[in-house]
């Protein structure tokens, strides 16, 4: 392992901030876990939110024996020009300069990244795609997002949004094939991919087909038990998701796609999704392996810590 710069000598914190929980994992200088704590996110109260993050980091500092820098994964998108956060999952942060707020709250070196990108980095460096030249981490949860990594490093792009595939538009022809209308998205557009392939998207597909909008795990169980309507919902979802991931192959050509989020726990995706992707690719193009995550829902904090190390090491060794 590369010798860390002085600011990492004591270790570092990785913080994963989501709509329901904030998790900190504190690591020593060799990236061995020293402390872990998870609390509910005070999503509507900025003062309570700041106190929660400050308390978690203070507890992590105590475990490491002193102050340490922090990598932080945030949901949503940061406006490149204003620095303001678009974060529907944590309303208290929406419209605020989240990085400056967290810097003021913690008073130490921090690096802030997108939570989905942190997941991808975690799986690229020591995770399911470790050692591969490129990979794409595709989150399928309440929404859909992701990140692209090359040689174990996160590629963020000009605006820091590389991998934001959930807001690509689903083709009108494919929606029409299933009698689906463009669904409004909180981002302000309609027909965004995540409205159909996420967990709520799968439930919406079931309601569209005449079902009750059950949760994905329940739908999978019903389909396995012979429920024709549930099986039909899974088939439609697979086709739409296969098309979306085929576009990722055309755009990024990753050596593997690692799934994250709640839908990554559905076994049928790994058995059937490669063929669903292949159907939407040009002749002669091979679909990459589609892999389950090694770190599951615990990967966000680790990825945030890795992003911090990546950026601090780049600064120390330009």
XYZ file of C-alpha atoms in Angstrom, residues 8-318:
311
model
C -3.714 10.270 6.566
C -1.065 9.024 8.984
C -3.585 8.552 11.806
C -6.254 7.161 9.510
C -9.450 8.528 8.014
C -13.219 8.456 8.192
C -15.647 7.388 5.496
C -19.163 8.781 5.876
C -22.133 7.576 3.848
C -25.094 9.974 4.019
C -28.442 8.748 2.789
C -32.088 9.591 3.125
C -32.630 7.169 6.006
C -29.226 6.732 7.671
C -25.801 8.268 8.161
C -23.017 5.747 8.617
C -19.403 6.390 9.599
C -16.616 3.860 9.290
C -13.231 4.924 10.682
C -10.095 3.300 9.271
C -6.496 3.251 10.456
C -3.640 4.199 8.130
C -3.656 0.696 6.605
C -7.426 0.927 5.877
C -8.309 -1.513 8.650
C -11.710 -0.814 10.185
C -11.435 0.698 13.663
C -14.932 2.004 14.318
C -18.430 1.867 12.844
C -21.641 3.651 13.813
C -24.966 4.299 12.091
C -27.714 6.787 13.015
C -30.972 7.921 11.458
C -30.663 10.909 9.112
C -32.279 14.121 10.392
C -33.349 14.847 6.839
C -35.452 17.961 7.427
C -33.477 19.771 10.174
C -30.126 21.212 9.106
C -29.013 21.946 12.674
C -29.792 18.393 13.786
C -28.111 17.063 10.648
C -24.913 18.993 11.390
C -24.905 17.814 15.016
C -25.335 14.191 13.950
C -22.370 14.330 11.537
C -20.210 16.169 14.099
C -20.985 13.605 16.826
C -20.216 10.653 14.553
C -16.853 12.119 13.567
C -16.004 12.967 17.166
C -16.681 9.329 18.116
C -14.559 8.144 15.209
C -11.724 10.455 16.233
C -11.802 8.916 19.709
C -11.456 5.446 18.201
C -8.465 6.555 16.088
C -6.810 8.462 18.908
C -6.981 11.896 17.266
C -8.435 14.022 14.476
C -8.545 12.475 11.021
C -9.748 13.699 7.604
C -13.093 12.556 6.236
C -14.453 11.406 2.907
C -18.183 11.969 2.568
C -20.657 10.478 0.121
C -23.765 12.584 -0.509
C -26.924 11.732 -2.465
C -27.823 13.968 -5.375
C -25.890 16.352 -7.585
C -23.678 19.312 -6.727
C -24.070 22.360 -8.981
C -20.608 22.891 -10.486
C -20.894 26.674 -10.509
C -22.761 27.516 -7.289
C -21.716 24.514 -5.198
C -25.334 24.045 -4.129
C -26.735 20.574 -3.595
C -29.718 19.063 -5.406
C -30.717 16.380 -2.919
C -34.311 15.192 -2.800
C -33.393 12.384 -0.360
C -32.072 14.828 2.283
C -34.277 17.943 1.972
C -32.248 19.812 4.615
C -29.308 19.888 2.180
C -31.298 20.846 -0.898
C -30.121 24.204 -2.233
C -27.326 24.515 0.342
C -23.589 24.604 -0.252
C -23.172 21.195 1.342
C -19.390 20.975 1.090
C -18.879 24.341 2.812
C -21.410 23.382 5.477
C -19.644 20.104 6.224
C -16.218 21.765 6.149
C -17.406 24.307 8.731
C -19.045 21.581 10.841
C -15.993 19.304 10.925
C -13.100 21.764 10.656
C -10.674 19.381 8.945
C -9.696 18.204 5.443
C -12.708 16.666 3.721
C -13.539 15.335 0.277
C -17.169 15.163 -0.825
C -18.423 12.871 -3.565
C -21.633 11.390 -4.869
C -22.816 8.375 -2.870
C -23.335 6.215 -5.970
C -19.839 7.019 -7.219
C -18.465 6.065 -3.794
C -20.208 2.696 -4.138
C -18.568 2.156 -7.527
C -15.110 3.039 -6.211
C -15.549 0.657 -3.291
C -16.345 -2.230 -5.649
C -13.540 -1.276 -8.060
C -10.820 -1.221 -5.371
C -10.954 -4.407 -3.326
C -14.559 -5.216 -4.249
C -16.292 -7.379 -6.829
C -14.472 -5.701 -9.763
C -11.052 -5.514 -8.103
C -8.209 -5.800 -10.610
C -10.332 -5.150 -13.705
C -9.242 -2.347 -16.053
C -12.695 -0.709 -15.977
C -16.024 -1.207 -14.245
C -19.406 0.417 -13.847
C -21.242 0.395 -10.531
C -25.007 0.574 -11.098
C -27.180 1.396 -8.095
C -30.762 0.108 -8.226
C -32.588 1.258 -5.124
C -35.032 4.066 -4.453
C -33.609 5.588 -7.627
C -30.861 4.630 -10.057
C -27.355 6.056 -10.178
C -23.817 4.900 -10.575
C -20.171 5.542 -11.211
C -17.402 4.583 -13.621
C -13.915 3.513 -12.520
C -10.732 2.844 -14.484
C -7.680 1.130 -12.974
C -9.324 1.281 -9.550
C -9.839 5.053 -9.689
C -13.072 6.986 -9.952
C -13.627 8.970 -13.143
C -15.827 11.946 -12.188
C -15.881 14.070 -15.364
C -16.166 17.811 -15.973
C -19.255 18.279 -13.809
C -18.512 15.419 -11.440
C -21.546 13.456 -12.652
C -20.030 10.655 -14.770
C -22.247 7.603 -14.354
C -25.530 9.451 -13.687
C -27.416 6.968 -15.866
C -30.692 7.105 -13.908
C -31.612 10.341 -15.664
C -31.030 9.139 -19.178
C -34.363 9.075 -21.011
C -36.081 5.779 -21.711
C -36.813 5.499 -25.481
C -40.371 6.383 -26.464
C -40.582 3.338 -28.734
C -39.717 0.962 -25.893
C -42.218 2.599 -23.554
C -44.900 2.449 -26.244
C -44.202 -1.267 -26.761
C -45.396 -1.870 -23.197
C -48.082 0.810 -23.230
C -46.145 2.936 -20.757
C -46.299 6.714 -20.559
C -43.356 9.001 -19.682
C -43.438 9.253 -15.866
C -42.594 12.598 -14.278
C -39.302 12.627 -12.381
C -38.320 14.838 -9.400
C -35.417 16.109 -11.515
C -37.951 18.039 -13.611
C -37.897 15.794 -16.674
C -40.190 12.939 -17.670
C -39.368 9.402 -18.783
C -36.106 9.113 -16.806
C -34.716 5.584 -16.653
C -34.882 5.391 -12.852
C -38.667 5.871 -12.917
C -38.913 2.362 -14.451
C -35.898 0.306 -13.335
C -35.615 1.285 -9.646
C -37.477 -0.423 -6.797
C -40.418 2.021 -6.961
C -40.217 1.724 -10.745
C -40.743 -2.032 -10.586
C -43.724 -1.500 -8.272
C -45.148 1.046 -10.737
C -44.771 -1.473 -13.570
C -46.746 -3.989 -11.524
C -49.553 -1.494 -10.930
C -49.550 -0.626 -14.636
C -50.075 -4.306 -15.451
C -53.037 -4.548 -13.096
C -51.195 -5.586 -9.942
C -51.011 -4.118 -6.455
C -47.581 -2.481 -6.708
C -45.853 -4.913 -4.332
C -42.218 -4.506 -3.331
C -39.559 -6.148 -5.568
C -38.671 -8.983 -3.170
C -42.349 -9.883 -2.825
C -42.813 -9.794 -6.595
C -39.833 -12.107 -7.093
C -41.228 -14.533 -4.525
C -44.655 -14.477 -6.192
C -43.116 -15.076 -9.616
C -41.188 -18.071 -8.251
C -44.462 -19.413 -6.846
C -46.125 -19.238 -10.269
C -47.857 -15.836 -10.159
C -48.252 -14.969 -13.859
C -48.749 -11.217 -13.312
C -45.676 -10.933 -11.090
C -43.628 -12.904 -13.624
C -44.820 -10.565 -16.372
C -43.727 -7.551 -14.299
C -40.253 -9.048 -13.855
C -40.033 -9.712 -17.607
C -40.929 -6.104 -18.488
C -38.547 -4.753 -15.860
C -35.731 -6.975 -17.172
C -36.232 -5.740 -20.723
C -36.235 -2.071 -19.710
C -33.227 -2.562 -17.428
C -31.455 -4.577 -20.111
C -31.864 -1.690 -22.547
C -30.575 0.820 -19.981
C -27.500 -1.250 -19.186
C -26.877 -1.853 -22.898
C -26.572 1.923 -23.228
C -23.986 1.865 -20.444
C -22.041 -0.747 -22.425
C -22.179 1.463 -25.523
C -21.127 4.565 -23.577
C -18.478 3.151 -21.223
C -17.691 -0.416 -22.454
C -16.888 -1.595 -18.896
C -15.206 -4.915 -18.177
C -17.906 -5.615 -15.559
C -21.085 -4.086 -14.170
C -21.551 -4.397 -10.402
C -25.081 -3.950 -9.098
C -25.856 -2.148 -5.850
C -28.929 -1.004 -3.953
C -31.873 -3.066 -2.795
C -32.523 -4.716 -6.172
C -28.992 -6.146 -6.166
C -30.385 -8.763 -3.745
C -32.651 -10.253 -6.435
C -30.993 -13.493 -7.672
C -32.846 -13.578 -10.979
C -31.019 -10.436 -12.154
C -27.679 -12.245 -12.267
C -29.192 -15.253 -14.031
C -31.226 -13.386 -16.669
C -29.933 -9.831 -16.992
C -26.858 -10.617 -19.161
C -29.145 -11.998 -21.897
C -31.498 -9.026 -21.506
C -28.567 -6.660 -22.052
C -27.286 -8.689 -24.993
C -30.630 -8.398 -26.814
C -30.213 -4.615 -26.974
C -26.589 -4.557 -28.142
C -25.270 -4.324 -31.657
C -24.212 -7.567 -33.295
C -20.655 -8.493 -32.353
C -20.655 -6.590 -29.046
C -20.416 -8.737 -25.926
C -22.266 -7.921 -22.718
C -19.905 -7.737 -19.708
C -20.319 -9.880 -16.587
C -22.945 -8.544 -14.186
C -21.784 -9.085 -10.621
C -23.242 -8.790 -7.111
C -21.477 -6.343 -4.787
C -18.851 -7.625 -2.379
C -19.566 -5.000 0.276
C -23.346 -4.665 -0.106
C -24.908 -1.614 1.510
C -21.775 -1.113 3.632
C -19.720 -0.022 0.617
C -20.664 3.666 0.588
C -18.597 4.629 3.631
C -15.601 2.603 2.445
C -15.852 4.187 -0.997
C -15.944 7.671 0.539
C -12.773 6.881 2.488
C -11.106 5.567 -0.672
C -12.103 8.727 -2.563
C -10.504 10.821 0.180
C -7.276 8.788 -0.012
C -7.292 8.952 -3.814
C -7.522 12.741 -3.820
C -5.098 13.375 -0.950
C -2.526 11.017 -2.452
C -2.910 12.762 -5.827
C -2.243 16.091 -4.116
C 0.795 14.745 -2.302
C 2.213 12.999 -5.387
C 1.149 15.079 -8.434
